[in-house]
Coordinates of C-alpha atoms and ligand atoms in Angstrom, one line a residue:
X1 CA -99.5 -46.0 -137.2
X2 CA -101.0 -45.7 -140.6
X3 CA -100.1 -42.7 -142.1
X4 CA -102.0 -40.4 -145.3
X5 CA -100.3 -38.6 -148.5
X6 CA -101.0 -35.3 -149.7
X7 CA -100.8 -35.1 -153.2
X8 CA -98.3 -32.5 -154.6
X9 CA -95.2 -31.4 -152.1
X10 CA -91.5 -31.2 -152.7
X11 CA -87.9 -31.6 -151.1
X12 CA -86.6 -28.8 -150.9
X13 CA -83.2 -28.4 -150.2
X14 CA -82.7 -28.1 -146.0
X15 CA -79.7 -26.3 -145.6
X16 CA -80.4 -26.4 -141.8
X17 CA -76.5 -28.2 -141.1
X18 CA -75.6 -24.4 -139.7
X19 CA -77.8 -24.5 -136.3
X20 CA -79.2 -28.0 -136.3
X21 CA -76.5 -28.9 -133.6
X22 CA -76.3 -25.8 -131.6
X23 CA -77.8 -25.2 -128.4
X24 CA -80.6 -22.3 -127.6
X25 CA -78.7 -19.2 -126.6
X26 CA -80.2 -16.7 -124.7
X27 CA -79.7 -13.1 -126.4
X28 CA -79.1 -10.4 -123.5
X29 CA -81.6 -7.9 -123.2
X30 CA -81.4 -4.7 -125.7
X31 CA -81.1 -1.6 -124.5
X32 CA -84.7 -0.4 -126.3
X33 CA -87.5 -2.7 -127.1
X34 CA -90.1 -1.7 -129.4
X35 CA -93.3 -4.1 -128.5
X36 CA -96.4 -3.9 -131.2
X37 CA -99.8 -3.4 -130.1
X38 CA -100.8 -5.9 -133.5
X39 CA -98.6 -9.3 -132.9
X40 CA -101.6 -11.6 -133.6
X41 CA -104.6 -11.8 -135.9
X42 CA -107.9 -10.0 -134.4
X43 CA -108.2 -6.2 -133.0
X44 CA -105.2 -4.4 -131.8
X45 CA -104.7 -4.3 -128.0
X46 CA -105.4 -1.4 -126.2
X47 CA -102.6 0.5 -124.2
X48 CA -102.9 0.6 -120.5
X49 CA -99.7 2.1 -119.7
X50 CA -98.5 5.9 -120.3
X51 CA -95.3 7.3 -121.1
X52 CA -93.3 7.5 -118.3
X53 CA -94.6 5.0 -116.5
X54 CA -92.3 2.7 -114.8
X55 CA -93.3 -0.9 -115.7
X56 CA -92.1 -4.4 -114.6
X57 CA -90.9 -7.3 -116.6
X58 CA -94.2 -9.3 -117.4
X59 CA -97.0 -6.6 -116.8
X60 CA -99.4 -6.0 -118.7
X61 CA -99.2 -3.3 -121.7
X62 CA -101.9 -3.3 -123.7
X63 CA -104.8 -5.5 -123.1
X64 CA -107.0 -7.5 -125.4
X65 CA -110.3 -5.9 -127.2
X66 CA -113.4 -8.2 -128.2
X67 CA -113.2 -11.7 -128.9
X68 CA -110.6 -12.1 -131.5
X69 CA -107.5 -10.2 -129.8
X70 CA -104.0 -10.6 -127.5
X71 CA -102.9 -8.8 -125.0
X72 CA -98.9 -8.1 -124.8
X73 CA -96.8 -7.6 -122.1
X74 CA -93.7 -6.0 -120.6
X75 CA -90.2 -8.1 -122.2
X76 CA -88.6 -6.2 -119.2
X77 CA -88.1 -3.6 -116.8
X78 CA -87.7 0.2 -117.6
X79 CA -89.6 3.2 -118.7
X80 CA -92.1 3.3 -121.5
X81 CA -90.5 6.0 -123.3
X82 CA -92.9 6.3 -126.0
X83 CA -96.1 5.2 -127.6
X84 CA -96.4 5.7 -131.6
X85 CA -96.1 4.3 -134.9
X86 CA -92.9 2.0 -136.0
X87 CA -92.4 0.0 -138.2
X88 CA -93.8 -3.8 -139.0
X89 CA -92.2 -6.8 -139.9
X90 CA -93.5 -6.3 -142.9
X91 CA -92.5 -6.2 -146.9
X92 CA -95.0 -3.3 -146.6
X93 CA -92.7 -1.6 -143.8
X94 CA -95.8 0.2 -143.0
X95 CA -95.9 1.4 -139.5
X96 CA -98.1 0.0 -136.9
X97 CA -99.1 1.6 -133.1
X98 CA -96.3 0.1 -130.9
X99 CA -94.8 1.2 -127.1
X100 CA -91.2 1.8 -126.9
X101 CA -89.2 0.6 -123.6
X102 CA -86.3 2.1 -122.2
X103 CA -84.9 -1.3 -120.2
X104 CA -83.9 0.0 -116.6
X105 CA -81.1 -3.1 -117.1
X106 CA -82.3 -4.5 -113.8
X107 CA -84.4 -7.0 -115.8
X108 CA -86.9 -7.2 -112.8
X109 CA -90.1 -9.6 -112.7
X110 CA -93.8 -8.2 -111.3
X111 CA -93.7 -9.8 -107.8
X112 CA -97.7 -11.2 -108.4
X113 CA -96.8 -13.8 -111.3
X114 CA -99.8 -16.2 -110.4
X115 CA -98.8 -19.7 -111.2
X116 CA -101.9 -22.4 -111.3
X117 CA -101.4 -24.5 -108.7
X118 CA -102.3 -27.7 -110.7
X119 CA -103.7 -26.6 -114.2
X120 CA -104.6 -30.5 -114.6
X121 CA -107.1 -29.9 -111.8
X122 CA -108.1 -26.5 -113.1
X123 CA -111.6 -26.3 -114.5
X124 CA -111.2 -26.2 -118.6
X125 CA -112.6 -22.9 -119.5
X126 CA -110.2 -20.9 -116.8
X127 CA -107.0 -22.8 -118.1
X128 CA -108.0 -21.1 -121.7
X129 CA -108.7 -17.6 -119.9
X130 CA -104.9 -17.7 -118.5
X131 CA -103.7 -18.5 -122.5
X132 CA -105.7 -15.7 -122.8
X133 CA -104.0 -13.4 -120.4
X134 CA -101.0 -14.7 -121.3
X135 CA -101.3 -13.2 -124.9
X136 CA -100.2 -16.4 -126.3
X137 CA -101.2 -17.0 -130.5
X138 CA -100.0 -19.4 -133.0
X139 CA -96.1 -19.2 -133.1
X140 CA -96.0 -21.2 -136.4
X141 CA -96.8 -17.6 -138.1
X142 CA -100.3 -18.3 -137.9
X143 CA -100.6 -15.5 -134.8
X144 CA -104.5 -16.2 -134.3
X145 CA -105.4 -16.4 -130.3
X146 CA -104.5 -19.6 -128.5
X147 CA -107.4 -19.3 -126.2
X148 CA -109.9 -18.8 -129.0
X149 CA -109.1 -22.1 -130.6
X150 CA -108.6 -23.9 -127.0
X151 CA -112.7 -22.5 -126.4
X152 CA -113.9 -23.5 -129.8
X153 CA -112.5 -26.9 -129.5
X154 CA -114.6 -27.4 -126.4
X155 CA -117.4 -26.1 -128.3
X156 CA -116.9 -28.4 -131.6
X157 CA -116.1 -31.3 -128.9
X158 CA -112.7 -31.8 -130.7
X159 CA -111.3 -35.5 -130.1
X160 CA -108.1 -35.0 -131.0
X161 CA -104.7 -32.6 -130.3
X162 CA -102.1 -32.4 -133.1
X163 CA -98.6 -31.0 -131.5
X164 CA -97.1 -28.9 -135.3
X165 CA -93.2 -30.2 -135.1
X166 CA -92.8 -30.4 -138.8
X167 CA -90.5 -27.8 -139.2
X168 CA -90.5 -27.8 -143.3
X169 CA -89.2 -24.4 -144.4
X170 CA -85.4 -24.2 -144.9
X171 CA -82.9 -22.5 -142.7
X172 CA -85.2 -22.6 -140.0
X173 CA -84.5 -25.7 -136.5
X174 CA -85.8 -23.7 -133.6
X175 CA -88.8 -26.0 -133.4
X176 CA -86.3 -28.8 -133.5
X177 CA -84.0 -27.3 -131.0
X178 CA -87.0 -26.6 -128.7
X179 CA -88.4 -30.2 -128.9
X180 CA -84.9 -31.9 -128.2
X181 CA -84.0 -29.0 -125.1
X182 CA -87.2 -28.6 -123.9
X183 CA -89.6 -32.1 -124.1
X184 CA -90.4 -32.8 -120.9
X185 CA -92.1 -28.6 -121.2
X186 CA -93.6 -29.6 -124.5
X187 CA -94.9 -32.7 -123.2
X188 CA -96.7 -31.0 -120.0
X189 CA -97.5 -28.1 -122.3
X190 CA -99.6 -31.1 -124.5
X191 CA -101.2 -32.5 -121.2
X192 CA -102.3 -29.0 -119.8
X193 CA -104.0 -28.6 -123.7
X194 CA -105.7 -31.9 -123.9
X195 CA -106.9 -31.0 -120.1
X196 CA -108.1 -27.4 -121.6
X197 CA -109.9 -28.7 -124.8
X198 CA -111.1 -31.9 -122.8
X199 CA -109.6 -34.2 -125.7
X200 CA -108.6 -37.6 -125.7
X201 CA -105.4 -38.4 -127.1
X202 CA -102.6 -36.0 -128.7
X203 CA -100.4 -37.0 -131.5
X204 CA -96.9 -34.9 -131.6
X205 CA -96.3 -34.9 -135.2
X206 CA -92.2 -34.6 -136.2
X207 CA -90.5 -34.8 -139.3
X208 CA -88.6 -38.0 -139.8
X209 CA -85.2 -36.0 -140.8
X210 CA -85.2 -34.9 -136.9
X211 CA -84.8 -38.3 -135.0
X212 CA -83.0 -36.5 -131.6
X213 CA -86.5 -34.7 -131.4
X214 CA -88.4 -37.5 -132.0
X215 CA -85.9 -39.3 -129.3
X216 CA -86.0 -36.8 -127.1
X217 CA -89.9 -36.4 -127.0
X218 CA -91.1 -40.4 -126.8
X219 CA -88.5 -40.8 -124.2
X220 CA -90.6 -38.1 -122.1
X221 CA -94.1 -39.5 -122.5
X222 CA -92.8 -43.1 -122.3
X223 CA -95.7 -43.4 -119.4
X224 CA -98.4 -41.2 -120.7
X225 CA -100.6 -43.0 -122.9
X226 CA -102.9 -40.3 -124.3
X227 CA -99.5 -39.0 -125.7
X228 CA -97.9 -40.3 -129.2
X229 CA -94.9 -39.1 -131.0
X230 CA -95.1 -39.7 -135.2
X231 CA -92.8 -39.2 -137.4
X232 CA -94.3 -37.9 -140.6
X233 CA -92.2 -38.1 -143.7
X234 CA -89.9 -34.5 -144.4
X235 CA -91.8 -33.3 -147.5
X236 CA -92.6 -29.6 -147.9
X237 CA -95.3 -28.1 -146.5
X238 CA -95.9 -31.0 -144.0
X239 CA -95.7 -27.7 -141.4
X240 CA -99.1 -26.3 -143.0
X241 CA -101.7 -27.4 -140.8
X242 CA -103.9 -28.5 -142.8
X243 CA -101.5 -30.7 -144.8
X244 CA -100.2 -32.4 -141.5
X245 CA -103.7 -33.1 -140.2
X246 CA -104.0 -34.9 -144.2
X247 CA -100.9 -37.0 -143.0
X248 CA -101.9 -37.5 -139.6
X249 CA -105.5 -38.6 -139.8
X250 CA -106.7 -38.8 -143.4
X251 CA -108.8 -35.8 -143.2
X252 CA -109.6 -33.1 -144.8
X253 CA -110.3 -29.3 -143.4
X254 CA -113.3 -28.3 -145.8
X255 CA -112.1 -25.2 -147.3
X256 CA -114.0 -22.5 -145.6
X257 CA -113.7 -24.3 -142.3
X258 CA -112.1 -25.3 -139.5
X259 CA -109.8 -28.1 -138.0
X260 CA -112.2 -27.5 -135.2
X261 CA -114.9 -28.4 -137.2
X262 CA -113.8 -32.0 -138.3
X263 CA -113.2 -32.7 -134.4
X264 CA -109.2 -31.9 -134.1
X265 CA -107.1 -29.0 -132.6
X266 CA -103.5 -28.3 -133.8
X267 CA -100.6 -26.2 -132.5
X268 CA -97.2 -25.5 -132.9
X269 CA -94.3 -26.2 -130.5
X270 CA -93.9 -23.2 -129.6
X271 CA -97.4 -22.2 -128.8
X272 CA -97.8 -25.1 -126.7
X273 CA -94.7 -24.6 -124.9
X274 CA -95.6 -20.9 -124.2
X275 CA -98.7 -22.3 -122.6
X276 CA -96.8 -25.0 -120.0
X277 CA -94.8 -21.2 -119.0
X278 CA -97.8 -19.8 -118.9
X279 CA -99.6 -22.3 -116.7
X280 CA -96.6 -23.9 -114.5
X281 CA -94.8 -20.5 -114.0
X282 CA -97.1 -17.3 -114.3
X283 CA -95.7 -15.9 -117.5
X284 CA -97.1 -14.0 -120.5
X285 CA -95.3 -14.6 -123.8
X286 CA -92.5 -12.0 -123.7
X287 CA -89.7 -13.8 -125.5
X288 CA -89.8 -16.7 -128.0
X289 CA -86.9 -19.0 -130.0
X290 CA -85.7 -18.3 -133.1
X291 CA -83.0 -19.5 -136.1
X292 CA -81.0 -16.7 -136.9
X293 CA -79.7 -18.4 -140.2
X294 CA -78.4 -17.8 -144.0
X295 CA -74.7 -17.5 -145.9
X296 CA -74.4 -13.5 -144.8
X297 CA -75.2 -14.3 -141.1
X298 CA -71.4 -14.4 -139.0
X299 CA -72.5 -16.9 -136.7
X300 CA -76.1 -18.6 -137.1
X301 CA -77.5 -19.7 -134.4
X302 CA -80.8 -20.8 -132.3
X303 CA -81.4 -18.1 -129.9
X304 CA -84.2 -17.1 -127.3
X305 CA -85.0 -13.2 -127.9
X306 CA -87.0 -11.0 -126.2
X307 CA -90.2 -9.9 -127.9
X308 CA -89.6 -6.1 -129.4
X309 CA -86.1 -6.9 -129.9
X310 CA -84.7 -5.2 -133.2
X311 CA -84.0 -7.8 -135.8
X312 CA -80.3 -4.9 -135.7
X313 CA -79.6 -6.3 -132.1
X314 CA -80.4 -9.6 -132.7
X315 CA -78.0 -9.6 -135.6
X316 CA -75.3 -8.0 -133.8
X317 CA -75.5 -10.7 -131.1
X318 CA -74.7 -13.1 -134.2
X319 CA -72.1 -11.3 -134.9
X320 CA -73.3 -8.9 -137.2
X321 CA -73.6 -10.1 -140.9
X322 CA -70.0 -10.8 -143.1
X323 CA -71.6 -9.2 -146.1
X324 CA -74.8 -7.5 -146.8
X325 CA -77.4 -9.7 -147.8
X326 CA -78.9 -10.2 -151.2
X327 CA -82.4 -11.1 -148.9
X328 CA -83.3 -10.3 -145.6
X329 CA -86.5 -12.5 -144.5
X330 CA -88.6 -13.0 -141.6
X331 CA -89.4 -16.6 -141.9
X332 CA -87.7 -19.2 -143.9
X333 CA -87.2 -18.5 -147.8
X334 CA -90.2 -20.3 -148.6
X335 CA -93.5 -18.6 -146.9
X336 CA -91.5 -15.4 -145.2
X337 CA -91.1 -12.3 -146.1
X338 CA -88.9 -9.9 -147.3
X339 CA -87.8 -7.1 -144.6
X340 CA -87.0 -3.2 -146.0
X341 CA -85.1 -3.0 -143.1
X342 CA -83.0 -4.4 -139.9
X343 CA -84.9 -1.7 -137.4
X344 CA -88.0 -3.7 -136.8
X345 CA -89.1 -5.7 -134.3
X346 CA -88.6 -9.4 -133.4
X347 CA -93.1 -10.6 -133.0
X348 CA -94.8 -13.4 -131.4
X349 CA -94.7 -14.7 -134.8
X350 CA -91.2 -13.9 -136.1
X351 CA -89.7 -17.7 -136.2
X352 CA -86.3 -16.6 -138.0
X353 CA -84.3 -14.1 -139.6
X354 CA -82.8 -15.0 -142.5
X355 CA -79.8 -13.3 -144.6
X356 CA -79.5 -14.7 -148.0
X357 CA -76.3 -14.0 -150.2
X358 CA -76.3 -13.8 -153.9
X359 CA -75.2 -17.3 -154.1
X360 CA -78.0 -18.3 -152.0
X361 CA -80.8 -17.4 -154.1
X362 CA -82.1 -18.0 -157.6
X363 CA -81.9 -15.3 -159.7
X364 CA -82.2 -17.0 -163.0
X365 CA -83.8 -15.5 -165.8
X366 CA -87.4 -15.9 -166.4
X367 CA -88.4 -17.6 -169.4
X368 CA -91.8 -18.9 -170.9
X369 CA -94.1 -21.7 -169.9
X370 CA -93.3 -24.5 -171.8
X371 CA -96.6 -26.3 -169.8
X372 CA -94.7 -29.2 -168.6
X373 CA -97.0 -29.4 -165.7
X374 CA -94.2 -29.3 -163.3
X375 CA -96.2 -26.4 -160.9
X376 CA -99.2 -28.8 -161.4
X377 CA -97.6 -31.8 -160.0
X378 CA -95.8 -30.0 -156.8
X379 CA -99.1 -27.8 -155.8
X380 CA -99.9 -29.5 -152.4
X381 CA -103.6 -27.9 -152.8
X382 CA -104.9 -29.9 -156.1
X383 CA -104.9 -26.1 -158.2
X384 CA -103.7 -25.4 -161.2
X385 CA -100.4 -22.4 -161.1
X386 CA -99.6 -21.8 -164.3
X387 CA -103.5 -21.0 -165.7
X388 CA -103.9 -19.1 -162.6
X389 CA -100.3 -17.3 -163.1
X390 CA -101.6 -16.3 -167.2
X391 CA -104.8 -15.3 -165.8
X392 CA -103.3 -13.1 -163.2
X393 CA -101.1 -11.7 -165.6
X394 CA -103.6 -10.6 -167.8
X395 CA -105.1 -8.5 -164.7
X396 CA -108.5 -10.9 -165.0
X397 CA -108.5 -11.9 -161.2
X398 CA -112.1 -13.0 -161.3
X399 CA -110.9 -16.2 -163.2
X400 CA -108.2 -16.3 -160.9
X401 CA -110.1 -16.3 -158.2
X402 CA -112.9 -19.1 -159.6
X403 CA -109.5 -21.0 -160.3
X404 CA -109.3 -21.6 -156.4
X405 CA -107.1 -18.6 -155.6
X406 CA -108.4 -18.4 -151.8
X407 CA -107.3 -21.9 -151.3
X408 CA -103.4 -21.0 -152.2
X409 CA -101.4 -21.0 -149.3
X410 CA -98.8 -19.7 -150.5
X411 CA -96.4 -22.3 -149.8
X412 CA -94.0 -21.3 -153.2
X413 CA -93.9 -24.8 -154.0
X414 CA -94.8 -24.0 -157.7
X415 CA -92.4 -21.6 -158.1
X416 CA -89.5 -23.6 -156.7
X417 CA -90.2 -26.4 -159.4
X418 CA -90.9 -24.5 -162.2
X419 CA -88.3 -24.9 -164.9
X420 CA -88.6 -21.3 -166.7
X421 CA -87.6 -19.7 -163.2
X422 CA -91.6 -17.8 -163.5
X423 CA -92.8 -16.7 -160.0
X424 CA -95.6 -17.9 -159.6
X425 CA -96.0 -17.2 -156.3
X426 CA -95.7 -13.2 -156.5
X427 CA -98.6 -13.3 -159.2
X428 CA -100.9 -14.9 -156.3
X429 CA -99.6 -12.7 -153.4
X430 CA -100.4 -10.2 -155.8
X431 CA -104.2 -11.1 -157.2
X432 CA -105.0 -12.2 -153.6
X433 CA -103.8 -7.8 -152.7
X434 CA -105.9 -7.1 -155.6
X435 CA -108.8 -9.1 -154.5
X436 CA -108.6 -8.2 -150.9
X437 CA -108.4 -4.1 -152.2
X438 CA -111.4 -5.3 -154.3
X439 CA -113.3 -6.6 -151.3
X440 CA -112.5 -3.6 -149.3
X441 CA -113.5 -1.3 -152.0
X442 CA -117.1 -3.1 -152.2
X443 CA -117.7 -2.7 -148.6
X444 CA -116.6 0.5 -148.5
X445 CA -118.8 1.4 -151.6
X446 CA -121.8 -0.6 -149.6
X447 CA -121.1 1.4 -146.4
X448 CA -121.0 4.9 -148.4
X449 CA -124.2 4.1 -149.6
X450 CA -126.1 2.7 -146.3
X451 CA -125.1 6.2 -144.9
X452 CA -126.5 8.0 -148.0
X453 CA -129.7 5.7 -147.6
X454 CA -130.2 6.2 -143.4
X455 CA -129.3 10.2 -144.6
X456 CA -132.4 10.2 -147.1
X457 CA -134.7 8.0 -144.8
X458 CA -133.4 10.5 -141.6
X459 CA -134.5 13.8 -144.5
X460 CA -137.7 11.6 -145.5
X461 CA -138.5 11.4 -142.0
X462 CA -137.9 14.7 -140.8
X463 CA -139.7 16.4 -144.0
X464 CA -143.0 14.3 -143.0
X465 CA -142.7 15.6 -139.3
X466 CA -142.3 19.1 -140.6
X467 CA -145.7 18.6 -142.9
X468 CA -147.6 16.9 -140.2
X469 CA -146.8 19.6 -137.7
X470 CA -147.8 22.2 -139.8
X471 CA -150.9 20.2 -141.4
X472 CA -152.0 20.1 -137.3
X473 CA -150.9 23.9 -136.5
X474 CA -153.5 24.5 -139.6
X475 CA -156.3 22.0 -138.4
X476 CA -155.6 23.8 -134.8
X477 CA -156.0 27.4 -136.5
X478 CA -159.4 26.3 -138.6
X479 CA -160.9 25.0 -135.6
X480 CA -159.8 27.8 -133.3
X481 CA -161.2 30.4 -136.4
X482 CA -165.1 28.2 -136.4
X483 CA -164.9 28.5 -132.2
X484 CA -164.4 32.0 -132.7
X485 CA -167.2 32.5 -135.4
X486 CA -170.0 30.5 -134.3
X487 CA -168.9 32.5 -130.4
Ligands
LIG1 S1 -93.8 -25.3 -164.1 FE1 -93.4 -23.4 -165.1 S2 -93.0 -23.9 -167.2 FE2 -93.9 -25.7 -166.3 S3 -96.1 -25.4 -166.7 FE3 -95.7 -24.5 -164.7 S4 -95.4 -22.4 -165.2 FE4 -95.1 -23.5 -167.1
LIG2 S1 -98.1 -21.3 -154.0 FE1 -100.2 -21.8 -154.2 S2 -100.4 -22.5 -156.3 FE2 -98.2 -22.6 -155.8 S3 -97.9 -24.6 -155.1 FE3 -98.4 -23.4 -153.2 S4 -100.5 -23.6 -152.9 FE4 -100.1 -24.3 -155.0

């Protein structure tokens, strides 16, 4: 199959040897889990429970609210013990609404799981409302609803289904573990998606530095022709969607679009093999796979954790961490984040946890630009890093922004390249916080002043009624005075 280069991209260094070769583990279940009512992009769900309230592995805790939303479920069995605000897995560490469950350690399902009875037989738009129940989103880190994108690709009449295995960012082989474990899911999880979106033909798209995946994978759809597993060369970010659809097909997503809108669908592994559970079995997304991985880690590993899970307990079932870590991310060192702390919860988007020692990281000096052009060369998305790193410097983010800044997806790549150790990246996190606070500050500025206008028009309005009534109450009294007169 012919395949398409990206211009830019760049090898980082894989450092995946620790958990490549290890099996999924399965991490028992924590005493407290701490489940977020904000896992996905959209409105946050809406409790349904109270505290107190006994509830049963797999029921439902919050539902979904408007179109864009998830609903998430119970990881276990126990009490709800409390419903407030804890905090993210975020740099932020800002807290978000979240409901706290005591496990009752009985780890007991809800008897009325509903399987489908043949989700290939199902009509389309009800196997998308069970994603939907299901509270399954993106598990690449993208967290946007999986039914949402299942019903606009049978709008947009998508033709074809790209299966995300490119599992670029270092550290990081739960993807890789899940395709070579669990293929035969994946590959049911693909059919039940083509059957939902009504398209023709799926391409699984793996890395070529993972052949037992690859193996693994076109040994299970040796008979299904609408099914093809490609191996797409290991260059970083080939996991970005819109760079593996480049690779895959040629095309391009327009930059304010979709993939939906040039006719193709993509998830990751993970999201598609929530959806086969979801279909074939009855369950909501309540636990997911994940590398825990890096140099201060005791024992990395590939392990399946139950949603709300601390990232504390899940460390502790690595065996704690042999020194304390000079980085704690969620995510691979490339696109995650930094943590501010090991008491936060393990999300439907949480792919890893990694602890990075001293040795691990770069923490040369920065120096000047000497405008090689390296940052030019690696950007995967054709813009220019080091103008849009002086201008963001200089605090002038409306050249930043007419430099491209909003097609950045901060994939580091720039920053990993450049030769005076400048982080380029952080300057666009930072103008794209900037112009977001911006944004938000115009709209905010717009909707103080519609309420001062609809205010004045309400005044204006009631100011005329006032004149009119007592312009009539004075026609009444003239015309009453004449009656009387002429009487
Ligand atoms: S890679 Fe670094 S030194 Fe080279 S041009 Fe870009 S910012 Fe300057
Ligand atoms: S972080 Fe942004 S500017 Fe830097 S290489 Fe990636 S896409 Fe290009």
């Amino acid at each position: 199959m012919k395949l398409f280069r990206f211009s830019g991209g760049i090898h980082p260094e894989g450092r995946k040897h620790a958990t490549t070769d290890k099996p999924i583990q399965k991490m028992p279940m924590p005493h407290r889990l701490y489940v977020p009512l904000q896992q996905h992009v959209g409105a946050p769900a809406e409790p349904q429970v109270k505290v107190g309230e006994h509830v049963l592995k797999g029921q439902l805790l919050a539902h979904s609210q408007g179109m864009i939303s998830a609903p998430v479920h119970s990881p276990t069995s126990g009490i709800i013990v409390e419903i407030g605000d804890f905090t993210a897995p975020h740099p932020s560490g800002l807290p978000v609404r979240t409901i706290i469950i005591e496990s009752d350690g009985e780890d007991r399902w809800m008897t009325d799981l509903h399987p489908a009875e043949d989700p290939l037989r199902m009509p389309p738009d009800e196997v998308a409302a069970r994603v939907g129940m299901a509270g399954i989103v993106g598990m690449g880190g993208a967290t946007f609803p999986a039914s949402v994108k299942l019903k606009q690709s049978l709008k947009n009449k998508v033709h074809t289904f790209i299966v995300n295995g490119s599992e670029c960012e270092p550290y990081l082989t739960c993807d890789d573990r899940l395709m070579q474990e669990r293929a035969e899911q994946l590959i049911d999880g693909t059919r039940i998606v083509l059957h939902a979106a009504q398209v023709a033909q799926a391409y699984i798209a793996v890395e070529d530095n993972k052949p037992a995946a690859i193996e693994a994978l076109t040994k299970a759809c040796r008979h299904i022709t609408t099914i093809k597993v490609v191996a797409v060369p290991s260059l970083y970010p080939m996991g970005s969607a819109q760079h593996l659809i480049k690779t895959v097909t040629g095309q391009e997503v327009p930059a304010d679009g979709r993939s939906s809108d040039i006719g193709l669908l993509v998830h990751n592994v993970g999201t598609v093999y929530a959806i086969h559970r979801a279909l074939r079995h009855g369950e909501p997304l309540i636990s997911r796979v994940i590398t825990v991985g890096g140099g201060a880690v005791t024992e990395p590993i590939n392990v399946e954790v139950p949603i709300g899970a601390l990232v504390s307990d899940v460390l502790a079932f690595c065996g704690g961490l042999k020194q304390s870590p000079a980085r704690l991310l969620v995510g691979g060192p490339m696109m995650g984040q930094i943590l501010p702390t090991t008491a936060t919860p393990v999300v439907k988007g949480t792919n890893g946890i990694v602890a990075l020692t001293a040795e691990e990281i770069t923490q040369e000096q920065t120096m000047p630009c000497i405008r090689c052009g390296s940052c030019v060369t690696a950007c995967p998305c054709g813009l220019l890093p080091l103008q849009m790193a002086a201008f963001s410097k200089a605090g002038n983010f409306d050249k930043v922004d007419e430099l491209g800044l909003v097609d950045c997806i901060s994939c580091g790549s720039c920053s990993y390249v450049c030769p005076s150790h400048i982080p380029l990246v952080h300057y666009f996190n930072y103008a794209k916080g900037e112009l977001l606070a911006r944004e938000l500050q115009k709209h905010k500025a717009q909707e103080h002043r519609r309420l001062v206008d609809q205010r004045k028009e309400r005044l204006d309005r009631e100011i005329a009624a006032k004149a009119a009534a007592a312009a009539k109450r004075k026609a009444d009294a003239e015309k009453k005075k004449k009656v009387v007169t002429e009487a």
